[in-house]
XYZ file of C-alpha atoms in Angstrom:
253
model
C -22.730 -59.652 -16.726
C -23.879 -56.826 -18.986
C -22.736 -54.723 -21.846
C -22.188 -51.004 -21.348
C -21.262 -49.045 -24.419
C -20.039 -52.280 -25.956
C -17.613 -53.065 -23.044
C -18.272 -56.085 -20.865
C -18.498 -55.417 -17.138
C -19.852 -56.655 -13.812
C -22.610 -55.010 -11.844
C -21.498 -54.392 -8.243
C -24.237 -53.846 -5.673
C -23.305 -51.031 -3.323
C -24.207 -50.859 0.305
C -26.672 -48.020 -0.219
C -28.712 -50.136 -2.597
C -27.180 -48.646 -5.734
C -25.067 -50.446 -8.242
C -21.719 -49.755 -9.940
C -20.322 -51.303 -13.124
C -16.645 -52.517 -12.807
C -14.760 -52.046 -16.048
C -12.519 -54.760 -17.349
C -9.541 -54.814 -17.357
C -8.891 -51.337 -15.844
C -10.632 -51.952 -12.550
C -9.051 -55.424 -12.276
C -5.343 -54.322 -12.692
C -4.452 -54.842 -9.022
C -0.791 -55.871 -8.234
C -0.362 -59.142 -6.417
C 2.354 -57.658 -4.026
C 1.577 -53.971 -3.271
C 4.839 -53.506 -1.209
C 7.089 -54.708 -4.063
C 8.013 -51.202 -5.246
C 9.121 -50.141 -1.776
C 11.197 -53.288 -1.349
C 12.859 -52.767 -4.740
C 13.760 -49.174 -3.853
C 15.139 -50.287 -0.468
C 17.223 -53.023 -2.075
C 18.635 -50.569 -4.641
C 19.543 -48.033 -1.968
C 21.197 -50.750 0.137
C 23.316 -51.816 -2.830
C 24.332 -48.210 -3.495
C 25.333 -47.718 0.168
C 27.471 -50.877 0.142
C 29.226 -49.824 -3.067
C 29.923 -46.360 -1.638
C 31.265 -47.892 1.582
C 33.612 -50.142 -0.416
C 34.844 -47.191 -2.474
C 35.517 -45.163 0.691
C 37.533 -48.035 2.207
C 39.601 -48.335 -0.980
C 40.287 -44.586 -1.062
C 41.379 -44.627 2.597
C 43.733 -47.531 1.854
C 45.262 -45.669 -1.095
C 45.774 -42.549 1.034
C 47.550 -44.549 3.764
C 49.755 -46.278 1.164
C 50.715 -42.964 -0.441
C 51.552 -41.481 2.949
C 53.711 -44.473 3.806
C 55.666 -44.298 0.537
C 56.440 -40.620 1.131
C 58.287 -41.199 4.416
C 61.824 -39.761 4.394
C 64.573 -42.338 4.933
C 67.869 -40.559 5.706
C 71.261 -42.019 4.826
C 74.887 -40.914 4.729
C 77.197 -40.481 1.752
C 80.917 -40.978 2.297
C 83.116 -39.035 -0.136
C 86.879 -39.567 -0.163
C 89.181 -36.568 -0.592
C 90.728 -38.129 -3.711
C 87.593 -37.712 -5.842
C 86.941 -41.444 -5.871
C 83.556 -43.140 -5.972
C 80.900 -42.054 -3.522
C 79.877 -44.702 -1.025
C 76.500 -44.844 0.647
C 76.711 -45.660 4.334
C 73.263 -46.821 5.407
C 71.418 -49.729 6.908
C 69.610 -52.070 4.494
C 66.317 -51.790 6.335
C 65.502 -48.102 6.746
C 62.426 -48.950 8.806
C 64.751 -49.902 11.654
C 66.189 -47.114 13.737
C 69.974 -47.431 13.410
C 71.958 -45.965 16.308
C 74.484 -43.251 15.504
C 77.373 -45.331 16.863
C 76.521 -48.098 14.362
C 76.846 -45.723 11.400
C 80.028 -44.159 12.804
C 81.716 -47.562 13.036
C 80.578 -48.463 9.515
C 82.047 -45.218 8.209
C 85.319 -45.804 10.071
C 85.730 -49.308 8.624
C 84.756 -48.180 5.139
C 87.460 -45.500 5.066
C 89.997 -47.734 6.801
C 89.523 -50.565 4.279
C 89.894 -48.102 1.398
C 93.134 -46.712 2.791
C 94.454 -50.207 3.549
C 93.961 -51.493 -0.020
C 94.786 -48.346 -1.996
C 98.039 -47.910 -3.911
C 98.089 -44.542 -5.629
C 100.120 -43.648 -8.696
C 101.491 -40.800 -6.570
C 104.367 -42.152 -4.451
C 104.250 -39.181 -2.080
C 100.590 -39.810 -1.301
C 101.319 -43.473 -0.582
C 104.200 -42.592 1.739
C 102.027 -40.081 3.580
C 99.130 -42.520 3.989
C 101.372 -45.373 5.169
C 103.482 -43.162 7.417
C 103.843 -43.499 11.181
C 105.546 -40.123 11.602
C 102.608 -38.923 13.684
C 101.484 -39.237 17.275
C 98.078 -39.681 18.843
C 98.268 -36.013 19.870
C 99.324 -34.687 16.466
C 96.963 -32.617 14.337
C 96.858 -35.377 11.705
C 95.208 -37.709 14.235
C 93.010 -35.173 15.976
C 91.673 -32.844 13.282
C 90.066 -33.094 9.860
C 92.434 -30.921 7.870
C 90.586 -31.371 4.566
C 93.845 -31.928 2.727
C 93.981 -34.246 -0.286
C 97.017 -35.947 1.295
C 95.663 -38.029 4.175
C 98.833 -38.225 6.266
C 99.068 -41.168 8.689
C 95.541 -42.210 7.668
C 96.022 -45.856 8.640
C 97.978 -45.197 11.828
C 95.466 -42.648 13.151
C 92.477 -44.969 12.698
C 93.805 -48.117 14.434
C 95.738 -49.143 17.503
C 99.487 -49.796 17.562
C 99.161 -53.569 17.204
C 97.131 -53.340 13.972
C 99.544 -50.828 12.456
C 102.521 -52.983 13.449
C 100.976 -55.882 11.508
C 100.491 -53.559 8.539
C 104.146 -52.488 8.690
C 105.489 -56.036 8.948
C 103.199 -57.932 6.547
C 101.440 -55.595 4.121
C 103.779 -52.624 3.660
C 106.744 -54.636 2.286
C 104.471 -56.150 -0.377
C 103.050 -52.757 -1.331
C 106.508 -51.178 -1.475
C 107.680 -53.926 -3.805
C 104.621 -53.575 -6.058
C 105.034 -49.809 -6.119
C 108.756 -49.775 -6.952
C 109.009 -52.712 -9.340
C 105.620 -52.809 -11.057
C 104.304 -49.261 -10.557
C 101.138 -50.930 -9.324
C 97.942 -48.966 -8.846
C 95.172 -50.391 -6.667
C 91.740 -48.812 -6.393
C 88.982 -49.980 -4.061
C 85.771 -50.368 -6.064
C 83.400 -51.339 -3.261
C 83.307 -52.198 0.430
C 80.445 -54.196 1.931
C 80.251 -54.144 5.728
C 78.006 -56.200 8.009
C 78.086 -57.263 11.660
C 79.487 -60.745 12.241
C 76.380 -61.601 14.256
C 73.341 -59.350 14.503
C 73.517 -55.561 14.384
C 72.174 -55.657 17.943
C 75.582 -56.926 19.102
C 77.211 -53.701 17.924
C 77.355 -51.410 20.953
C 78.534 -47.877 21.594
C 81.853 -49.386 22.701
C 82.497 -51.313 19.469
C 81.754 -54.677 17.885
C 82.809 -57.356 15.413
C 82.371 -56.863 11.669
C 82.716 -58.725 8.392
C 83.929 -56.981 5.236
C 83.846 -57.863 1.542
C 86.239 -55.713 -0.451
C 86.566 -55.508 -4.244
C 89.863 -54.051 -5.496
C 90.759 -53.149 -9.060
C 94.437 -53.956 -9.643
C 96.700 -53.881 -12.683
C 96.100 -57.610 -13.156
C 92.328 -57.546 -12.726
C 89.684 -57.486 -10.021
C 90.660 -59.050 -6.682
C 88.176 -59.936 -3.939
C 89.102 -59.860 -0.258
C 87.129 -60.976 2.773
C 87.996 -59.411 6.098
C 87.119 -59.407 9.770
C 87.510 -56.408 12.015
C 86.877 -55.379 15.572
C 86.218 -51.805 16.619
C 86.903 -50.199 19.979
C 86.166 -46.890 21.641
C 88.536 -44.349 23.191
C 87.316 -40.771 23.020
C 90.610 -39.303 24.253
C 92.963 -41.063 21.821
C 90.769 -40.990 18.682
C 88.782 -37.728 18.583
C 89.087 -37.469 14.780
C 86.945 -40.592 14.342
C 84.500 -39.708 17.139
C 86.331 -42.030 19.536
C 86.173 -45.200 17.413
C 89.213 -47.096 16.162
C 90.121 -50.464 14.615
C 91.493 -52.836 17.242
C 91.697 -55.955 15.020
C 91.857 -56.299 11.244
C 92.363 -59.528 9.255
C 91.872 -59.913 5.518
C 92.181 -62.845 3.107
C 92.401 -62.883 -0.664
C 89.638 -64.949 -2.308
C 90.936 -65.158 -5.907
């Protein structure tokens, strides 16, 4: 070991017979793992790639979710000619394709239940709605006239047996309420569901359960009903061939 300009060093003997003085610590600053820098850069780049991949997956998921939430789900709105409440006629699960005949039967029962449980403050409208002075071939039963007075509305939407039951059981009670109490009944809501599964409702009809809420002069009255629909395109063109073949209701309160 020698001193060179006051700095300790080591004399290295070169192969050509010369010598070279190694400076300390500059010539001794050799890393223990020369590949460490490359490995660190590789690890950093790998982490960045994984983070970017995760972000891309999240963005794709958000795009798919936004596209799914923007799907159009059509439904029908039933509006009565008497400026009453609008009623939405639609299936609860819009993801399921509902056949047209299912919606047509729902609409038929919705309007039929409203007409059945409505007592207007206009006696002439009541008489027209409850009337049987029509035939299956009359314009009232075959065409949508658009008139506010729905003449023969109950008769035109059901078969003769159902209307006969209405005449014998329901109409006398309504006539008494109308003449003696000036009663006014308004249907607030009608909930309609198949008795079994909606798959049992066919293009030729089916069995249904109804929950009907009626506002009367004495308060709100709840009815539960059961109905059966049939199909006859020749006799019931106004309702697209569908009619009510059975209709039973029971007061719940």
